[in-house]
Structure formats: structure tokens, C-alpha cells
Coordinates of C-alpha atoms in Angstrom, one line a residue:
M1 CA -185.5 54.5 -41.1
T2 CA -186.6 51.5 -38.9
R3 CA -184.5 48.7 -38.4
T4 CA -185.1 45.2 -36.9
S5 CA -182.1 43.3 -35.2
A6 CA -181.7 39.6 -35.5
P7 CA -182.3 37.9 -32.2
V8 CA -179.0 36.9 -30.1
D9 CA -178.2 33.8 -29.0
A10 CA -176.6 33.7 -25.5
P11 CA -173.0 33.5 -26.3
G12 CA -170.5 31.4 -25.0
A13 CA -167.3 31.6 -22.7
D14 CA -165.5 32.6 -25.8
A15 CA -167.9 35.0 -27.1
W16 CA -166.2 38.3 -26.7
E17 CA -162.9 36.9 -28.6
G18 CA -165.2 35.5 -31.0
L19 CA -167.0 39.2 -31.7
V20 CA -163.4 40.6 -31.7
T21 CA -162.2 38.5 -34.5
T22 CA -165.7 39.3 -36.6
A23 CA -164.8 43.1 -36.3
L24 CA -161.2 42.6 -37.3
L25 CA -162.2 40.2 -40.0
G26 CA -165.3 42.0 -41.3
T27 CA -169.0 41.2 -41.4
D28 CA -168.3 40.4 -45.2
R29 CA -165.9 37.8 -44.4
R30 CA -167.4 36.4 -41.2
T31 CA -170.8 36.6 -40.1
P32 CA -171.7 37.6 -36.3
P33 CA -173.1 34.5 -34.3
G34 CA -177.3 34.7 -34.7
A35 CA -177.3 37.0 -37.9
A36 CA -177.9 36.5 -41.3
P37 CA -175.4 37.5 -43.9
G38 CA -176.0 40.9 -45.4
P39 CA -176.5 44.6 -44.7
D40 CA -177.7 44.0 -41.4
A41 CA -175.0 42.1 -40.2
P42 CA -172.6 45.1 -38.8
L43 CA -175.7 46.2 -36.7
A44 CA -176.0 42.7 -35.5
L45 CA -172.4 42.9 -34.6
L46 CA -172.8 46.0 -32.8
D47 CA -175.9 44.8 -30.9
A48 CA -174.3 41.6 -29.7
A49 CA -171.3 43.6 -28.5
A50 CA -173.4 45.8 -26.4
V51 CA -175.0 42.8 -24.8
E52 CA -171.9 40.8 -24.0
T53 CA -170.3 44.0 -22.3
V54 CA -173.4 44.4 -19.9
R55 CA -173.2 40.3 -19.5
R56 CA -169.3 40.6 -18.8
R57 CA -169.8 43.5 -16.4
A58 CA -172.6 42.2 -14.5
G59 CA -171.2 38.5 -14.4
L60 CA -167.7 39.4 -12.5
R61 CA -167.5 37.7 -9.5
P62 CA -167.1 39.5 -6.6
A63 CA -163.0 39.7 -5.6
R64 CA -161.2 40.3 -2.0
A65 CA -161.0 43.9 -1.7
A66 CA -157.3 45.4 -2.1
E67 CA -155.5 46.5 1.0
R68 CA -156.5 50.3 1.8
P69 CA -153.4 52.3 1.8
Q70 CA -152.0 53.1 5.4
A71 CA -152.7 56.9 6.1
A72 CA -150.4 59.7 5.0
P73 CA -147.6 60.4 8.2
E74 CA -148.1 63.5 9.9
D75 CA -146.4 66.4 9.1
V76 CA -145.1 68.2 12.5
R77 CA -143.7 71.5 10.8
P78 CA -146.1 74.5 11.3
A79 CA -148.4 75.6 8.6
L80 CA -147.9 78.1 6.2
P81 CA -149.3 81.6 6.9
P82 CA -152.6 82.1 4.8
A83 CA -151.0 84.7 2.6
A84 CA -147.9 82.6 1.8
A85 CA -149.7 79.8 1.1
R86 CA -151.8 82.0 -1.8
R87 CA -148.6 83.1 -3.1
L88 CA -147.4 79.4 -3.3
A89 CA -150.4 78.1 -5.3
M90 CA -150.0 81.1 -7.9
L91 CA -146.2 80.2 -8.4
L92 CA -147.0 76.9 -8.7
A93 CA -149.9 77.6 -11.1
D94 CA -147.7 80.0 -13.3
R95 CA -146.4 78.4 -16.7
P96 CA -143.2 79.3 -18.3
G97 CA -144.1 80.9 -21.8
P98 CA -143.0 80.0 -25.2
S99 CA -139.0 80.7 -25.4
G100 CA -137.4 83.3 -27.5
G101 CA -138.1 87.0 -28.2
R102 CA -138.4 89.7 -25.8
R103 CA -139.5 88.8 -22.1
G104 CA -141.4 92.2 -21.1
A105 CA -141.6 93.8 -17.8
A106 CA -143.1 91.1 -16.2
P107 CA -141.5 88.9 -13.5
D108 CA -140.5 85.3 -14.1
L109 CA -142.6 83.5 -11.5
T110 CA -140.9 80.1 -12.4
E111 CA -137.7 81.5 -11.3
L112 CA -139.1 82.8 -8.2
L113 CA -140.3 79.3 -6.8
P114 CA -136.9 78.1 -6.2
Q115 CA -136.1 81.4 -3.8
W116 CA -139.6 80.8 -2.5
L117 CA -138.9 77.2 -1.3
A118 CA -135.5 78.1 -0.1
V119 CA -137.1 80.4 2.4
A120 CA -139.9 78.3 3.4
N121 CA -137.3 75.5 4.1
A122 CA -135.4 77.9 6.1
R123 CA -138.2 78.8 8.4
G124 CA -139.2 75.1 8.6
F125 CA -142.7 75.3 7.2
A126 CA -145.1 72.2 6.1
P127 CA -147.2 72.9 2.7
P128 CA -150.5 72.7 2.5
P129 CA -151.6 69.2 1.4
Q130 CA -153.9 70.4 -1.6
V131 CA -150.8 71.9 -3.2
L132 CA -148.3 68.7 -2.8
P133 CA -149.6 67.5 -6.1
A134 CA -148.9 70.6 -8.2
L135 CA -145.7 70.7 -6.3
L136 CA -144.4 67.1 -7.5
D137 CA -145.5 67.8 -11.2
A138 CA -143.4 71.1 -10.8
A139 CA -140.5 69.4 -9.6
R140 CA -141.0 66.3 -11.9
G141 CA -140.1 69.0 -14.6
R142 CA -137.4 70.6 -12.9
T143 CA -134.6 68.6 -11.8
D144 CA -132.7 71.7 -10.2
L145 CA -136.2 72.3 -8.4
R146 CA -136.3 68.7 -6.7
P147 CA -134.1 68.9 -3.8
A148 CA -135.8 72.0 -2.3
A149 CA -139.3 70.9 -3.5
L150 CA -138.9 67.6 -1.9
E151 CA -137.5 68.9 1.4
F152 CA -140.6 71.4 1.6
A153 CA -143.0 68.6 0.9
G154 CA -141.9 66.4 3.6
P155 CA -142.8 62.7 4.5
R156 CA -146.0 63.0 2.5
A157 CA -144.4 63.7 -1.1
L158 CA -142.7 59.9 -0.7
W159 CA -146.3 58.8 0.7
L160 CA -147.8 60.1 -2.7
A161 CA -145.1 58.8 -4.9
R162 CA -145.8 55.1 -3.9
L163 CA -149.1 55.7 -5.1
N164 CA -148.3 57.5 -8.5
P165 CA -145.9 56.4 -11.0
D166 CA -145.1 59.9 -12.0
W167 CA -143.6 60.7 -8.9
R168 CA -141.4 58.0 -8.4
F169 CA -138.4 60.4 -8.8
A170 CA -139.0 61.4 -5.3
L171 CA -138.4 57.9 -3.9
R172 CA -135.1 57.7 -6.0
A173 CA -134.0 61.2 -4.6
A174 CA -134.8 60.0 -1.1
P175 CA -132.1 58.3 0.9
G176 CA -132.1 55.0 0.6
G177 CA -135.2 55.3 -1.8
G178 CA -137.3 56.3 0.3
A179 CA -136.8 53.4 2.7
A180 CA -137.1 54.1 6.2
L181 CA -133.5 53.6 8.1
P182 CA -133.1 51.6 11.6
H183 CA -132.6 54.0 14.4
L184 CA -128.8 54.7 14.5
Q185 CA -128.8 53.6 18.0
D186 CA -130.3 50.2 17.0
D187 CA -127.0 48.2 16.7
D188 CA -129.0 45.1 15.6
G189 CA -131.1 47.0 13.1
V190 CA -128.1 48.9 11.5
R191 CA -126.0 45.5 10.9
R192 CA -129.2 43.8 9.4
L193 CA -129.6 46.5 6.7
W194 CA -126.1 46.6 6.0
Q195 CA -125.8 42.7 5.6
E196 CA -129.4 42.5 3.6
G197 CA -130.2 46.2 2.3
L198 CA -130.2 47.0 -1.2
F199 CA -127.4 49.0 -2.6
A200 CA -129.2 52.5 -2.2
E201 CA -130.2 51.7 1.4
R202 CA -126.6 50.8 2.5
V203 CA -125.5 54.1 1.1
A204 CA -128.2 56.1 2.7
L205 CA -127.1 54.0 5.9
V206 CA -123.6 54.9 6.0
S207 CA -124.1 58.5 5.0
A208 CA -126.5 59.0 7.8
L209 CA -123.8 57.2 10.1
R210 CA -121.2 59.5 9.0
S211 CA -123.0 62.5 9.5
R212 CA -122.9 61.7 13.4
T213 CA -120.8 59.2 14.0
P214 CA -117.8 59.0 11.7
A215 CA -116.0 56.3 13.3
A216 CA -118.9 54.1 13.4
A217 CA -119.7 54.4 9.7
R218 CA -115.9 53.5 8.7
D219 CA -115.8 50.4 10.9
L220 CA -119.2 49.2 9.0
L221 CA -117.3 49.8 5.8
A222 CA -114.5 48.0 7.0
S223 CA -116.5 45.1 8.2
T224 CA -117.2 44.0 4.6
W225 CA -114.9 46.1 2.4
G226 CA -113.0 42.8 1.1
T227 CA -116.5 41.4 -0.2
E228 CA -118.1 44.9 -2.0
R229 CA -117.9 45.2 -5.7
A230 CA -115.7 47.6 -7.2
E231 CA -118.2 50.4 -8.2
D232 CA -119.7 50.0 -4.5
R233 CA -116.2 50.3 -2.8
L234 CA -116.1 53.8 -4.6
M235 CA -119.1 55.0 -3.6
F236 CA -118.6 53.9 -0.1
L237 CA -115.3 55.5 -0.3
D238 CA -116.7 58.9 -1.6
S239 CA -119.1 59.0 1.7
L240 CA -116.0 59.4 3.7
R241 CA -115.6 63.1 2.4
E242 CA -118.3 64.0 5.1
G243 CA -116.3 64.6 8.5
L244 CA -113.0 63.4 7.0
G245 CA -110.1 63.2 9.8
P246 CA -107.1 61.8 10.9
D247 CA -108.8 58.7 12.2
D248 CA -109.7 57.7 8.7
E249 CA -106.2 57.5 7.4
P250 CA -105.1 54.2 8.5
F251 CA -108.3 52.7 6.6
L252 CA -107.6 55.0 3.3
E253 CA -104.0 53.8 3.5
Q254 CA -105.2 50.2 3.2
A255 CA -107.6 51.5 0.4
L256 CA -104.5 52.5 -1.6
A257 CA -103.5 48.9 -1.9
D258 CA -107.1 48.3 -3.8
R259 CA -107.4 46.4 -6.9
S260 CA -109.5 48.8 -8.5
R261 CA -107.5 52.1 -10.1
N262 CA -110.6 54.3 -9.4
V263 CA -110.7 53.3 -5.9
R264 CA -106.8 53.9 -5.4
A265 CA -107.0 57.3 -6.8
T266 CA -110.1 58.3 -4.5
A267 CA -108.2 57.0 -1.5
A268 CA -105.1 59.3 -2.6
E269 CA -107.3 62.2 -3.2
L270 CA -108.8 62.1 0.6
L271 CA -105.3 61.3 1.9
S272 CA -103.9 64.5 0.2
A273 CA -106.7 66.5 1.5
L274 CA -105.3 65.5 5.6
P275 CA -102.1 67.4 5.3
G276 CA -100.7 65.6 8.5
S277 CA -101.1 62.1 6.8
A278 CA -98.2 59.8 5.6
L279 CA -99.5 60.1 2.2
A280 CA -99.2 64.2 2.0
A281 CA -95.9 63.6 3.7
R282 CA -94.6 61.7 1.1
M283 CA -96.1 63.6 -1.8
A284 CA -94.4 66.8 -0.2
V285 CA -90.8 65.0 -0.1
R286 CA -91.5 64.0 -4.2
A287 CA -92.5 67.4 -4.8
E288 CA -89.7 69.2 -2.8
A289 CA -87.4 67.5 -4.9
C290 CA -88.9 69.2 -8.2
V291 CA -89.0 72.7 -6.9
A292 CA -86.3 74.6 -5.5
I293 CA -85.1 78.5 -5.1
D294 CA -82.3 79.4 -7.5
H295 CA -80.3 82.4 -7.0
T296 CA -78.8 84.1 -10.1
R297 CA -76.0 86.6 -9.7
S298 CA -75.6 89.0 -12.7
A299 CA -73.1 91.9 -13.0
R300 CA -74.7 95.3 -13.8
P301 CA -72.5 98.3 -14.4
S302 CA -72.9 101.3 -12.3
G303 CA -71.3 104.4 -11.4
T304 CA -69.5 106.4 -14.2
G305 CA -70.7 106.9 -17.4
D306 CA -68.0 104.7 -19.3
G307 CA -69.5 101.6 -18.1
I308 CA -66.2 100.2 -16.5
S309 CA -65.6 101.4 -12.9
G310 CA -68.0 100.7 -10.2
G311 CA -69.4 97.6 -11.1
T312 CA -72.0 96.0 -8.5
T313 CA -73.8 92.4 -8.5
Q314 CA -77.6 92.1 -8.3
T315 CA -79.1 88.7 -7.3
T316 CA -82.3 87.6 -9.1
V317 CA -84.3 84.9 -7.2
T318 CA -86.3 82.6 -9.6
I319 CA -88.3 79.4 -9.0
A320 CA -86.1 76.4 -10.3
V321 CA -88.3 73.3 -11.3
E322 CA -87.0 69.8 -12.4
A323 CA -90.0 67.4 -13.3
P324 CA -90.2 63.9 -12.6
H325 CA -88.4 61.5 -15.1
E326 CA -90.5 58.5 -14.2
C327 CA -93.5 57.5 -12.6
D328 CA -92.4 54.7 -10.3
P329 CA -94.7 52.2 -8.6
G330 CA -94.5 54.3 -5.4
M331 CA -96.0 57.2 -6.9
E332 CA -98.6 55.3 -8.8
R333 CA -99.5 53.5 -5.2
D334 CA -100.0 56.9 -4.2
G335 CA -102.6 58.0 -6.5
V336 CA -100.5 59.3 -9.4
V337 CA -102.0 58.5 -12.8
A338 CA -98.6 57.7 -15.1
K339 CA -100.7 57.9 -18.4
A340 CA -100.9 61.3 -19.3
P341 CA -103.8 62.6 -21.5
A342 CA -103.5 63.5 -25.0
G343 CA -101.8 66.6 -25.3
R344 CA -100.2 66.7 -22.4
G345 CA -96.5 65.7 -21.6
E346 CA -95.5 63.0 -19.4
R347 CA -93.2 65.1 -16.8
S348 CA -95.5 67.8 -16.5
W349 CA -98.3 65.8 -16.1
W350 CA -96.4 64.1 -13.2
L351 CA -95.4 67.2 -11.4
G352 CA -98.9 68.8 -11.7
Q353 CA -100.0 65.4 -9.5
L354 CA -97.5 66.0 -7.0
V355 CA -97.5 69.4 -6.4
E356 CA -101.5 69.1 -6.1
A357 CA -101.1 66.5 -3.5
A358 CA -98.2 68.0 -1.4
P359 CA -99.4 70.0 1.7
L360 CA -99.5 74.0 1.0
G361 CA -97.4 74.5 3.7
T362 CA -94.3 72.6 2.5
W363 CA -93.7 75.5 0.0
S364 CA -92.9 78.2 3.0
R365 CA -90.3 76.1 4.3
R366 CA -88.8 74.9 0.9
L367 CA -88.8 78.4 -0.6
G368 CA -86.9 80.3 2.2
G369 CA -89.9 81.3 4.6
R370 CA -91.6 83.0 2.2
T371 CA -95.3 83.6 2.4
P372 CA -97.8 82.4 -0.2
R373 CA -98.2 86.0 -2.0
E374 CA -94.5 86.4 -2.2
I375 CA -94.1 82.5 -3.3
V376 CA -96.6 83.4 -6.1
A377 CA -95.1 87.0 -6.9
L378 CA -91.5 84.8 -8.0
P379 CA -90.7 84.2 -11.3
V380 CA -90.5 80.6 -12.6
A381 CA -87.5 79.3 -14.9
D382 CA -88.1 77.6 -18.3
G383 CA -91.5 78.2 -18.8
W384 CA -93.1 76.0 -15.8
Q385 CA -94.9 79.0 -14.3
G386 CA -98.5 78.2 -15.9
E387 CA -98.3 74.2 -14.7
L388 CA -96.8 75.2 -11.2
H389 CA -99.3 77.8 -10.6
A390 CA -102.3 75.6 -11.9
A391 CA -101.2 72.7 -9.5
W392 CA -101.1 75.2 -6.5
C393 CA -104.7 76.2 -7.6
R394 CA -106.1 72.7 -7.2
A395 CA -103.5 72.2 -3.9
A396 CA -105.5 75.5 -2.6
V397 CA -109.2 74.3 -3.7
R398 CA -108.4 70.9 -2.2
Q399 CA -107.1 71.7 0.9
R400 CA -109.4 74.8 1.3
D401 CA -106.4 77.1 2.1
A402 CA -107.8 80.7 1.8
A403 CA -104.2 82.3 2.3
W404 CA -103.2 80.4 -1.0
S405 CA -106.6 81.5 -2.9
R406 CA -105.8 84.9 -2.1
A407 CA -102.6 85.0 -3.2
L408 CA -103.5 83.1 -6.4
L409 CA -106.1 84.8 -7.3
G410 CA -104.1 88.3 -6.9
D411 CA -105.7 91.7 -6.7
P412 CA -109.0 92.0 -8.3
S413 CA -108.0 95.2 -10.3
A414 CA -104.8 93.9 -11.7
P415 CA -104.4 94.1 -15.2
E416 CA -104.3 90.5 -16.1
A417 CA -107.6 89.5 -15.4
G418 CA -106.8 86.0 -14.9
G419 CA -104.9 86.9 -11.4
P420 CA -101.0 85.5 -11.2
G421 CA -102.0 81.7 -10.8
A422 CA -105.7 81.2 -12.3
V423 CA -105.6 80.6 -16.1
S424 CA -109.5 80.2 -16.2
L425 CA -112.9 81.7 -15.0
A426 CA -113.5 78.4 -13.7
E427 CA -110.4 78.1 -11.6
R428 CA -110.8 81.4 -10.2
A429 CA -114.5 80.5 -9.1
K430 CA -113.1 77.5 -7.4
L431 CA -110.5 79.3 -5.5
L432 CA -113.3 82.0 -4.7
G433 CA -115.2 79.3 -3.2
T434 CA -112.7 78.7 -0.3
L435 CA -113.1 82.3 1.0
G436 CA -115.7 83.5 3.5
A437 CA -118.9 85.1 1.4
A438 CA -118.1 88.7 2.8
E439 CA -114.5 88.2 1.2
R440 CA -115.9 86.5 -2.0
A441 CA -118.4 89.1 -2.5
E442 CA -115.6 92.1 -2.0
W443 CA -113.5 90.5 -4.1
V444 CA -115.9 90.1 -7.3
A445 CA -117.2 93.5 -6.5
G446 CA -113.4 94.7 -7.3
F447 CA -113.2 92.4 -10.6
I448 CA -116.6 93.9 -11.9
A449 CA -115.2 97.5 -11.2
A450 CA -112.2 96.9 -13.1
H451 CA -113.0 94.6 -15.8
G452 CA -117.0 94.9 -16.6
L453 CA -119.4 92.3 -16.6
S454 CA -118.4 90.5 -19.5
E455 CA -116.3 88.0 -17.8
A456 CA -117.6 88.1 -14.3
F457 CA -121.1 85.8 -14.8
Q458 CA -119.2 82.7 -13.5
L459 CA -118.1 84.2 -10.8
L460 CA -121.0 86.1 -9.5
G461 CA -122.5 82.2 -9.7
V462 CA -120.4 81.2 -6.7
C463 CA -121.5 84.5 -4.0
A464 CA -124.1 84.0 -1.6
V465 CA -127.5 85.3 -2.1
P466 CA -128.4 87.8 -1.7
W467 CA -125.4 89.6 -2.8
A468 CA -123.9 91.9 -0.1
A469 CA -124.2 95.6 -0.8
P470 CA -120.8 96.4 -2.4
L471 CA -121.7 93.5 -4.9
G472 CA -125.0 94.5 -5.6
R473 CA -123.9 98.0 -6.1
A474 CA -120.9 97.1 -8.5
V475 CA -123.5 95.0 -10.6
V476 CA -126.0 97.6 -10.8
D477 CA -123.4 100.5 -11.6
A478 CA -121.5 98.3 -14.4
L479 CA -125.1 97.8 -15.9
N480 CA -126.0 101.3 -16.0
I481 CA -122.5 102.1 -17.6
A482 CA -123.4 99.2 -20.2
R483 CA -127.0 101.1 -20.9
D484 CA -125.3 104.4 -21.0
A485 CA -122.6 103.4 -23.6
G486 CA -125.3 101.8 -25.7
S487 CA -123.8 98.3 -25.3
Y488 CA -125.6 95.7 -27.0
P489 CA -128.3 95.1 -24.3
W490 CA -129.1 91.1 -25.1
S491 CA -125.5 90.2 -24.0
F492 CA -126.3 91.3 -20.7
S493 CA -129.7 89.1 -20.2
G494 CA -127.7 86.5 -17.9
V495 CA -126.5 89.0 -15.7
M496 CA -130.0 90.4 -15.4
G497 CA -131.6 87.0 -14.9
L498 CA -128.9 86.5 -11.9
A499 CA -129.6 90.1 -10.6
E500 CA -133.3 89.2 -10.1
R501 CA -132.6 86.2 -8.2
C502 CA -129.8 87.5 -6.2
L503 CA -129.7 91.2 -5.9
D504 CA -131.2 92.2 -2.2
P505 CA -134.4 93.0 -2.4
S506 CA -134.0 96.5 -0.6
E507 CA -131.9 97.9 -3.8
A508 CA -135.2 98.0 -5.5
S509 CA -135.6 102.0 -4.5
R510 CA -131.8 103.0 -6.1
L511 CA -133.1 101.4 -9.3
D512 CA -136.2 103.8 -9.9
A513 CA -133.7 106.2 -11.8
L514 CA -133.2 103.8 -14.2
L515 CA -136.6 102.8 -15.4
A516 CA -136.8 105.6 -17.9
V517 CA -136.1 105.1 -21.7
P518 CA -132.4 106.5 -22.0
D519 CA -131.2 108.6 -24.9
E520 CA -129.7 106.4 -27.5
P521 CA -125.9 107.3 -28.4
E522 CA -125.2 107.1 -32.2
N523 CA -123.7 103.9 -32.5
A524 CA -126.1 102.1 -30.2
S525 CA -127.9 99.0 -31.2
P526 CA -131.5 99.9 -32.6
G527 CA -134.0 99.9 -29.8
A528 CA -131.3 99.3 -26.9
G529 CA -132.7 102.1 -24.8
G530 CA -136.4 100.4 -24.4
Y531 CA -134.8 96.9 -23.7
W532 CA -132.8 98.5 -21.0
A533 CA -135.7 100.4 -19.7
E534 CA -138.1 97.4 -19.8
A535 CA -135.0 94.8 -18.1
F536 CA -134.8 97.4 -15.4
Q537 CA -138.5 97.6 -14.7
R538 CA -138.7 94.0 -14.6
L539 CA -135.6 93.8 -12.3
V540 CA -137.4 96.3 -10.0
T541 CA -140.7 94.6 -10.2
T542 CA -139.1 91.1 -9.5
L543 CA -137.1 92.9 -6.6
R544 CA -140.2 94.1 -4.7
L545 CA -142.3 90.7 -5.1
R546 CA -139.1 88.9 -3.6
A547 CA -139.7 91.4 -1.0
A548 CA -143.4 90.6 -0.4
M549 CA -142.8 86.8 -0.7
A550 CA -140.5 87.4 2.5
E551 CA -142.8 89.4 4.4
E552 CA -145.2 86.9 3.7
L553 CA -143.3 84.0 5.0
G554 CA -142.0 85.8 8.1
A555 CA -138.3 86.2 7.0
A556 CA -136.3 89.0 8.6

């Protein structure tokens, strides 16, 4: 079909807006310029729009060219070995499959990327520039991956993030929002940034100073402390945890009088972590007034069977507790929160705070020179044991006291899996965090051997990676026992996932015997044998892949 276009007049300055209005209203209600009403009007409108589009593009006046971005900074770290670079590209190209269902025997590459990054960062390698976009995309979707990914990506990640809004998270994650800090020896530059910088820049500055010259960071805080906002004072005060020492005590004592309750509480917490501080001494006096040894004498007949002659007296030693009857202003100034949470008695709430803040060395002196293990073993009168031991647990974690942590954890094979003082898995995990890596692994291995894996998941999370040999053997043995017993296999998937990431790759050869499908006991879950064989196959494959990754990165 042949059509003839109506002539199109040269549109005026508002021609484009007129054409848009005509299109919105419809050619039945408004005829395009230069066209007659009728069936050809829509075609004329399209012709006019085409002509105007060319005219608009051709008629643009040249504009001043935008300033070219500065060149990306150099990354002076050594380049990745070629095999490791290929492995990284493979890990970044992998996408997680649909959730749910059986995982199969193939390794989960998305879970291997964090481990690969950890080794690469430890070796000090720089990434190939071409993988940086994929690396930033991966970190954008996984917040847990960001610290290691951004450390590996290096300064070029921030350069790219300023050019692509999708990667702005890298600027937020970088100290000071990616801003360059002045040289810490440049006193004028440091003071100028402290006086004029954005909040994130100032936090980054004081944190950087604190890690190198703690006194300089503290002096910087003191210079403007009275004019800072309460929420900013709280953030700045938290930076003193790095390198906390006795020299910080005068500044923290002044912060105890702060008008913000949260600032006062944080200052008190920091002071109580300094066993030689005046606050710790005041808390010790208060706590000692609440806890004492009670020697109770009881008559026990012995000798002849008539129970009359030869009586002896036995002394029972217990800990007596008299909780505070009030929370006075001095206690509140030293960080004791007066109002108890819902469901807690006021007196037990105050007692717990006093004991938690008192130096743990107080108790050997107060309780007859006994060791922490002997103190924890003493019975506590009138039902106060749970409250007292829980407070000692918090104190051991705050003061990083390994001797008290060992006493409160107790023997891992004890029938009471919670230990003498730890009342929850979370508490036990925190106590374990005060011990060295080898001792921590040995304790958790003993716990698993005695109690199995059902309650060990949280404890395994605080153990150093790769797991020490005794811990790895304990986990594999417990999994094997569960398999042979026909246990419900999917309940151990979390531990299996941890083993894939944390078991030493050298353990792979020990697992070959577990790859066959076992005979299922009569009461086993249907299909359990196949699941166990599949899970162990995935574990072995993952361990060997981790060994290959470490070899490619040149790790010992």
C-alpha cells in the first residue's frame, strides 16, 4: 500500500512539546501541525516526530567537555599467580542455585570465595583489574563478603565506586567514606580535618590515630569534647577500646559525669576493664560487701551404732550473698543502671552489675585465698548461684581472664553440659573466646566427644580456622557415629557446612572410607544412607578443592 506524507512545516521552539501533547491527546482530538484531519494524521505525527528528533540531535550546540576522571591509583601489591587468577574468575562466575532441596555432591563455590579472599589477603596479592567489577558486584550482594573483598580490591575499588552508584557501598564501608586522611605526623592537617571534616572522616581519623598513638587520639577528643553531640561522643568514646590503658583513666573518669546516660555507661564499662582503675576499686568494695564466706557448723553423730556417743562436728563452707537494697547516686555515676528490665528483680539486677564490674582478683582475696576453680565449686546459699556465676562469666569475658573462664567452663565432659557457671551456649562461646586457639579447640573437641554435635554448632563458630587436628577428628567421628546410628541426616547439614569451610584440607584422605552408602538401620530415616554418602562426597571434594586453591596462591 502506497501512502503520501503530508508536508511538514518547520516546527517552532516548542515543536517537540506540541508533538508530545498531540500524541497524548490523540490525533482524533488534535491534528498534528501541517496535517489534515483524517486517517493519515497518525502517520503525519510519526513523520513529524522523526524529523524533529533528527533536528534536535543535529541542532545541539557544542558544550564544554566534562573533566576527564583522574587515572586509577596504582596498586603496588604483587599480581596474582595465573592459576589463582583463573580460579578467582571461576569463583566469581558461579551463582548460587535455587534454595531448598538436596545440595548434591558438588562443592558450593560461593562459600569458597570468602576463604579464597582470606588467603589472598594474607599473601598480599593484588587482583587483576578486569575482575574488579565482578568482585564489587559480588560484594554488593553479600554484606558478609565486603570487608575481605574490599581489602583485596584495594584502592582501585574506591576509584570505581566513585564512578558507579551501584558500588557506593564501598565508599560507605571505607574509613571516612573513602576520603584520604592526612599524614598522621601532619599536625596542622590532622587538626584541620578534626575541626572541619565530616563525621565519618573524623571517626576514621581518631581511629587511625588511636591505633598508632593512643595519647594523641585521646587529646584530640578532649579538645572538642564539650561541644560534641551526645551520639557523636558515644561513637568517639567507643574508639578508645583500641589500645585501652591506664593513661585513659582520667579522661574516662570525667566522662562518668557526662549528661548522656549511654556515654556514662560506656565510660564505666571501659573503666571496669582496667582492673587498676579507681572505678574498679569502688566496684570491688561494693561487691565485697555483698559476697562473703559462710562457715556453717553442723553436728554429725558417729562412732557406736546407737548414735549417742562419739559425736563430731563438720564445717560446711558456702558463699553467702546479700544483694544491695538500693542503687545510690554513687552507683549510678559509676555506670549501674537503676531500673531493672522487665522480669528481673531490682536487687539481683544491681548485684549482677556490681560483680561484673569488680576486678576478678577481688574474689581470691575476699574468699579465703581460693583459686577461681575452688571458688566456682563452692555452693552458694539461698538460690543466688545462677546470678553470681552469670556475673562472673560476664566479668571474665570483659576482663579477658582465662583462669576464670576455665573455671566457669569446667570440664567439657561434665554431665552438666553447661559447665558450673555458663548458663547458655552463647555464654560458653564467649568464655571460650578468652582462651588461646589450641586450648579452645581442645575444649570443644572434648565437649563433642562427650555430648555430640547437637549443641556444639555455636561453639564450633568461635574456633580458629582451619580446625586443629583434635577438633577435626572429633567432628568427623561424631558425624560418622550419627551416620551409623541412622540419625535424621538433615539435622546435621549446618555442621557439614561448617566442616566444608573449616576442616583442615589434609583430613580429606581420612574421609574416603565414608563415601560408600552405608547399610541403613531398621529405624533410620528413609534415604538417610544416600544423603550421608552424598554429604561426605561433597565434603571430600570441597576439601581437595580448598587444598588446590591454597597451592595456587602459594600458601603453605
